[in-house]
Amino acid sequence: MLTKRIIPCLDIKNGRTVKGVNFLDLRDAGNPVELAQFYAENGADELVFLDISATEEKRKTLANLVLHVAEKVNIPFTVGGGISSVEDVDVLLQCGADKVSINSSAVKRPELINELSAKFGSQCVVVAIDAKQVDGEWKVHLVGGKVATELNLFDWAKEVEKRGAGETLFTSMNNDGTKNGFANEALAKLSEDLNIPIIASGGAGRMQHFADTFKEGKADAALAASVFHFKEIAIPELKEFLNDEAILVRM
Amino acid sequence: MKSKEQKSSPVGGNKGGLVIINYGAGNIQSIKFAIQRLGFEAKLSDDPEEIQQADKVIFPGVGEASSAMKKLKATGLDQLIPELTQPVLGICLGMQLMCKHSEEGDTKGLGIFDVEVKRFSNQVKVPQIGWNQISNLQTELFQGIKEQEFMYLVHSFYAEKCDEMISETTYDVAYASALKKNNFFGVQFHPEKSSQAGERILDNFLNINI
């Protein structure tokens, strides 16, 4: 049977990991390749690299990083952060990325989703959606939740699927950073509305939160950063826990 | 780091090496790197002569079936591949193109495997993305791989169960996640992305002698 996926997310700036990862016995804690290898060897099902740098050399640095990750890491990985054209994606896929994740650029120009899925196949197009619940309505936000749009989360998610996204990564800005659990109600509705896999993001704090998002939120995968990077949750233990909760995971 | 098993022999044979068919459809870099991690070198090529002389051939593929088939036809590879006599491994769309026909774009395949490729129903999420299990494992391709091992899969279409099936997976229906006929192998999953077990399958392929 298909298993639920656990996905650590690595924030990257100028080719280095941003968040503290000093718990690991790595020679170089800021080296994304070493961190990726550590996670791959310790039960992660996939990895996401989110590039938050804003330099001129960004494209080149990111492509170079992707090449080094692909060389060393034997599980799939997604690359996101500032990707806005077919050419950007072409370079990253050629360097060995399995999927790319687009966010603001898809909101600004939704045709990009069609173009990418037509050229590279929907399987490598992840559309990330950041949304915040404002007065009872889920509104899509941009720039890490800072800029509100008029788009309704569920309408946008359906459009994203129709345009050819292979997966969607939903981050609840209300939950992100709270460590109080994922936005399971919205996630469950997304899962009902859409027929593509949904990755839950934002709010992971305890192992129970992962079980909840798979059961109540009907998520296909769960993404988290700090709980893994600060070793608050170790993936092998998390998987044992989920297995005991009768949730299918790769052991 | 866990220690890797020692490699017994170079890519069976000794002249043409391993060639990954490069026809502009897919993530070939990952396959090349996985082969490197096993201690071998792979050549990327679309040159018929080079492919013909290889000791082993990997036929990758990601994307849409009919456009990939067009690319094969444009270079005459659709004629060449079924004629190959050395071990050939089709991966993902590569495996599907080796079948008789695919529902995707109503595409006539290379006809190596006598099986139809169909789309998953909307009873399940499509594409299937993630780790699923392989069982009923047959042939030396799966030597050292345990039943119910997990492999990484990304696909919307699947090969039906058939006589040529050497591994079975269930999603929506039970289907063939690997096929074999004579010197031709095909796997729906991505061994190059399936952790150590996937690398073992690639290694097994590299050590096959026909």
XYZ file of C-alpha atoms in Angstrom, chain A:
251
model
C 0.000 0.000 0.000
C 1.032 3.593 -0.589
C 2.487 5.084 2.585
C 2.185 8.516 4.161
C 5.297 10.604 3.644
C 7.443 12.529 6.135
C 9.271 15.462 4.563
C 11.897 17.618 6.291
C 12.181 21.091 4.780
C 15.570 22.807 4.550
C 15.707 26.571 4.205
C 18.613 27.628 2.040
C 20.309 31.000 1.784
C 23.266 31.526 -0.545
C 23.760 27.774 -0.792
C 23.784 27.178 2.990
C 21.139 25.933 5.415
C 19.691 28.745 7.443
C 18.092 27.341 10.546
C 20.251 26.015 13.338
C 21.108 22.375 12.995
C 23.847 22.211 15.600
C 22.421 19.057 17.203
C 23.826 17.002 14.385
C 27.270 15.604 14.423
C 28.089 17.074 11.080
C 31.444 18.420 10.072
C 29.658 21.414 8.639
C 26.187 22.061 10.033
C 25.438 24.657 7.375
C 26.081 22.257 4.529
C 22.739 21.305 2.964
C 24.170 18.232 1.263
C 25.388 16.732 4.542
C 22.101 17.489 6.244
C 20.170 15.983 3.344
C 22.265 12.830 3.521
C 21.632 12.588 7.240
C 17.871 12.779 6.726
C 17.938 10.339 3.795
C 19.753 7.799 5.950
C 17.380 8.348 8.842
C 14.002 7.628 7.377
C 12.954 10.809 5.575
C 10.781 9.920 2.570
C 11.518 13.061 0.615
C 13.212 16.425 1.086
C 12.234 19.970 0.236
C 14.812 22.712 -0.292
C 13.407 26.188 -0.042
C 15.764 28.885 -1.300
C 15.166 32.169 0.468
C 18.175 34.071 -0.824
C 17.659 37.122 -2.985
C 21.035 37.638 -4.593
C 21.936 38.110 -8.226
C 23.797 34.810 -8.277
C 20.853 32.976 -6.761
C 20.022 30.893 -9.828
C 23.549 29.674 -10.322
C 24.085 28.902 -6.622
C 20.826 26.972 -6.428
C 21.534 24.948 -9.578
C 24.937 24.106 -8.179
C 23.421 22.976 -4.893
C 20.847 20.816 -6.670
C 23.625 19.129 -8.601
C 25.493 18.301 -5.389
C 22.368 17.026 -3.638
C 21.429 14.820 -6.606
C 24.918 13.394 -6.622
C 24.776 12.269 -2.997
C 21.156 11.752 -1.997
C 19.168 8.636 -2.930
C 15.643 9.835 -2.135
C 13.479 12.304 -4.082
C 13.716 16.029 -3.485
C 11.815 19.162 -4.397
C 13.311 22.605 -4.917
C 11.415 25.849 -4.405
C 11.906 29.535 -3.840
C 11.655 32.235 -6.470
C 11.134 29.926 -9.429
C 9.205 31.847 -12.056
C 9.894 30.514 -15.539
C 10.106 27.396 -17.676
C 13.839 28.082 -18.079
C 14.401 28.131 -14.303
C 12.699 24.757 -13.998
C 14.526 23.255 -16.952
C 17.901 24.009 -15.338
C 16.900 22.615 -11.931
C 15.454 19.397 -13.370
C 18.502 18.915 -15.548
C 20.682 19.267 -12.464
C 18.756 16.389 -10.891
C 15.834 17.883 -8.935
C 12.819 15.573 -8.987
C 10.206 18.260 -8.536
C 9.985 22.003 -8.318
C 7.673 23.986 -6.133
C 6.174 27.278 -7.274
C 4.152 29.694 -5.183
C 3.884 33.466 -5.811
C 4.828 33.113 -9.466
C 1.827 30.815 -10.002
C -0.533 33.328 -8.378
C 0.878 36.145 -10.492
C 0.761 34.131 -13.703
C -1.338 30.941 -13.371
C -0.469 29.876 -16.957
C 2.978 28.972 -15.615
C 1.418 25.828 -14.102
C 0.060 24.784 -17.514
C 3.381 25.499 -19.195
C 5.389 23.503 -16.673
C 3.104 20.490 -16.625
C 2.926 20.424 -20.420
C 6.688 20.585 -20.809
C 7.893 18.479 -17.875
C 4.814 16.505 -16.761
C 2.570 17.230 -13.766
C 4.521 14.772 -11.609
C 7.269 17.339 -11.098
C 5.068 20.391 -10.515
C 4.259 21.125 -6.885
C 2.192 24.233 -6.287
C 2.737 25.626 -2.799
C -0.108 27.637 -1.314
C 0.250 29.816 1.793
C -3.095 30.765 3.274
C -4.455 32.482 6.341
C -7.935 32.299 7.808
C -9.290 35.839 8.010
C -12.832 36.368 9.334
C -13.641 32.736 8.734
C -12.401 32.684 5.162
C -9.160 31.090 3.986
C -7.326 33.645 1.844
C -4.212 32.926 -0.180
C -1.211 34.989 0.945
C 2.102 35.750 -0.698
C 5.653 36.521 0.448
C 5.585 34.108 3.366
C 2.128 35.231 4.471
C 2.853 38.959 4.476
C 0.801 39.973 1.463
C -2.888 39.076 1.301
C -4.633 38.339 -1.986
C -8.313 38.140 -2.831
C -7.983 34.461 -3.770
C -9.940 31.894 -1.781
C -7.779 28.924 -0.811
C -10.170 26.240 -2.055
C -10.962 27.993 -5.354
C -7.270 28.511 -6.023
C -6.406 24.915 -5.097
C -9.011 23.610 -7.552
C -7.668 25.871 -10.281
C -4.124 24.723 -9.549
C -5.185 21.101 -10.014
C -7.068 21.892 -13.221
C -4.044 23.654 -14.645
C -1.901 20.566 -14.155
C -0.227 20.612 -10.739
C 0.792 17.134 -9.632
C 0.718 17.936 -5.941
C -0.100 20.806 -3.669
C 1.766 21.918 -0.564
C -0.548 23.809 1.769
C 0.929 25.939 4.554
C -1.463 27.432 7.064
C -0.093 30.796 8.192
C -2.337 30.559 11.256
C -0.601 27.373 12.353
C 2.933 27.934 11.088
C 5.373 28.377 13.966
C 2.760 27.675 16.667
C 3.673 24.014 17.219
C -0.009 23.424 17.956
C -0.704 21.068 15.095
C -1.627 21.292 11.412
C -4.750 22.996 9.969
C -6.597 19.707 9.668
C -10.053 21.024 8.885
C -8.856 22.967 5.846
C -6.607 20.078 4.831
C -9.484 17.595 4.933
C -11.573 19.903 2.771
C -8.713 20.225 0.275
C -8.411 16.459 0.159
C -12.128 16.163 -0.580
C -12.106 18.896 -3.230
C -8.972 17.740 -5.030
C -7.802 14.499 -6.551
C -4.055 15.148 -6.297
C -1.869 14.495 -3.247
C -1.826 17.157 -0.512
C 1.248 17.928 1.597
C 0.429 19.425 5.003
C 2.707 22.146 6.326
C 2.745 24.499 9.288
C 2.182 23.693 12.962
C 4.079 20.482 13.690
C 5.108 20.328 17.340
C 4.514 16.821 18.619
C 4.329 13.355 17.090
C 0.588 13.249 17.705
C 0.198 16.212 15.314
C 1.473 14.066 12.443
C -0.973 11.278 13.296
C -3.782 13.850 13.448
C -2.985 15.409 10.095
C -2.907 11.999 8.402
C -6.143 10.860 10.049
C -8.263 13.998 10.477
C -6.551 16.147 7.865
C -6.400 13.270 5.331
C -3.005 14.595 4.247
C -0.848 12.437 1.984
C 2.398 13.829 3.347
C 3.511 16.077 6.178
C 6.294 18.628 6.024
C 8.141 20.170 8.950
C 11.396 21.986 9.606
C 12.367 23.004 13.136
C 11.009 19.939 14.982
C 13.376 17.847 12.899
C 16.305 20.273 12.777
C 16.277 20.785 16.564
C 15.816 17.058 17.156
C 12.574 17.566 19.038
C 11.294 14.731 16.886
C 13.501 12.040 15.354
C 12.047 10.559 12.174
C 12.639 6.863 13.046
C 10.758 7.341 16.333
C 8.022 9.310 14.597
C 7.553 6.440 12.162
C 7.362 3.893 14.986
C 4.725 6.073 16.602
C 2.691 6.398 13.395
C 2.986 2.679 12.768
C 1.545 2.017 16.236
C -1.276 4.405 15.336
C -2.049 2.130 12.353
C -0.836 4.725 9.854
C 1.095 3.236 6.956
C 4.638 4.530 6.762
C 7.847 3.288 5.198
C 9.887 1.702 7.982
